[in-house]
Amino acid sequence: TQNQQSGDYSIRESILRSLNNYFSQLGDQKANDIYEMVLSEVELPMLQAVMNYTRNNQSQAAIVLGLSRGTLRK
């Protein structure tokens, strides 16, 4: 598609490309704890982007994320 030609990928496509790249570079190593690895890699940049998007408004960020404000603060 046009978006893919310009390098503008959906989040899903970006993650799939990253994981395929990760697996291709493993060589003889076994993949372990992929689920936890992906969650830990995605969580912080997602929170940073949402906080930037909401100009550090935690109440708005919680709404954007679909979380309670208390959960976001944890």
Short mmCIF file of C-alpha atoms in Angstrom, two decimals:
data_model
loop_
_atom_site.label_atom_id
_atom_site.label_comp_id
_atom_site.label_asym_id
_atom_site.label_seq_id
_atom_site.Cartn_x
_atom_site.Cartn_y
_atom_site.Cartn_z
CA THR A 1 0.00 0.00 0.00
CA GLN A 2 0.97 3.65 -0.24
CA ASN A 3 1.57 3.94 3.51
CA GLN A 4 3.92 0.96 3.47
CA GLN A 5 5.88 2.42 0.56
CA SER A 6 6.46 5.63 2.51
CA GLY A 7 7.55 3.68 5.60
CA ASP A 8 4.42 4.62 7.57
CA TYR A 9 3.37 1.35 9.23
CA SER A 10 0.60 0.58 11.67
CA ILE A 11 1.61 -0.38 15.20
CA ARG A 12 0.67 -3.99 14.44
CA GLU A 13 2.82 -4.01 11.29
CA SER A 14 5.73 -2.38 13.11
CA ILE A 15 5.64 -4.97 15.88
CA LEU A 16 5.39 -7.83 13.39
CA ARG A 17 8.36 -6.47 11.42
CA SER A 18 10.38 -6.01 14.61
CA LEU A 19 9.63 -9.53 15.84
CA ASN A 20 10.46 -11.08 12.47
CA ASN A 21 13.73 -9.15 12.50
CA TYR A 22 14.42 -10.29 16.07
CA PHE A 23 13.81 -13.95 15.16
CA SER A 24 15.96 -13.69 12.04
CA GLN A 25 18.88 -12.40 14.12
CA LEU A 26 18.70 -15.08 16.82
CA GLY A 27 20.91 -17.50 14.95
CA ASP A 28 21.36 -20.63 17.08
CA GLN A 29 19.89 -19.00 20.20
CA LYS A 30 16.46 -20.08 21.43
CA ALA A 31 13.73 -17.49 21.89
CA ASN A 32 12.49 -17.22 25.49
CA ASP A 33 9.89 -15.10 27.27
CA ILE A 34 8.84 -13.26 24.11
CA TYR A 35 5.53 -12.15 25.62
CA GLU A 36 7.22 -10.49 28.59
CA MET A 37 9.93 -8.99 26.38
CA VAL A 38 7.38 -7.37 24.05
CA LEU A 39 5.32 -6.00 26.93
CA SER A 40 8.38 -4.50 28.62
CA GLU A 41 9.61 -2.99 25.35
CA VAL A 42 6.23 -1.48 24.41
CA GLU A 43 4.94 -0.24 27.77
CA LEU A 44 7.36 2.62 28.48
CA PRO A 45 7.35 4.21 25.02
CA MET A 46 3.55 3.88 24.91
CA LEU A 47 3.22 5.67 28.25
CA GLN A 48 5.72 8.33 27.17
CA ALA A 49 3.83 8.94 23.92
CA VAL A 50 0.46 9.14 25.66
CA MET A 51 1.78 11.51 28.33
CA ASN A 52 3.24 13.70 25.59
CA TYR A 53 -0.04 13.54 23.67
CA THR A 54 -2.02 14.63 26.75
CA ARG A 55 0.62 17.20 27.81
CA ASN A 56 1.28 15.22 31.00
CA ASN A 57 -2.35 15.30 32.11
CA GLN A 58 -2.70 12.02 34.00
CA SER A 59 -6.50 12.07 34.00
CA GLN A 60 -6.63 12.49 30.22
CA ALA A 61 -3.85 9.91 29.77
CA ALA A 62 -5.81 7.38 31.83
CA ILE A 63 -8.83 7.91 29.57
CA VAL A 64 -6.71 7.56 26.41
CA LEU A 65 -5.23 4.32 27.76
CA GLY A 66 -8.53 2.96 29.06
CA LEU A 67 -7.18 2.74 32.62
CA SER A 68 -8.15 4.24 35.94
CA ARG A 69 -5.94 7.13 37.02
CA GLY A 70 -4.79 5.05 40.02
CA THR A 71 -3.66 2.22 37.75
CA LEU A 72 -1.80 4.67 35.53
CA ARG A 73 0.06 6.11 38.52
CA LYS A 74 1.27 2.63 39.50
#
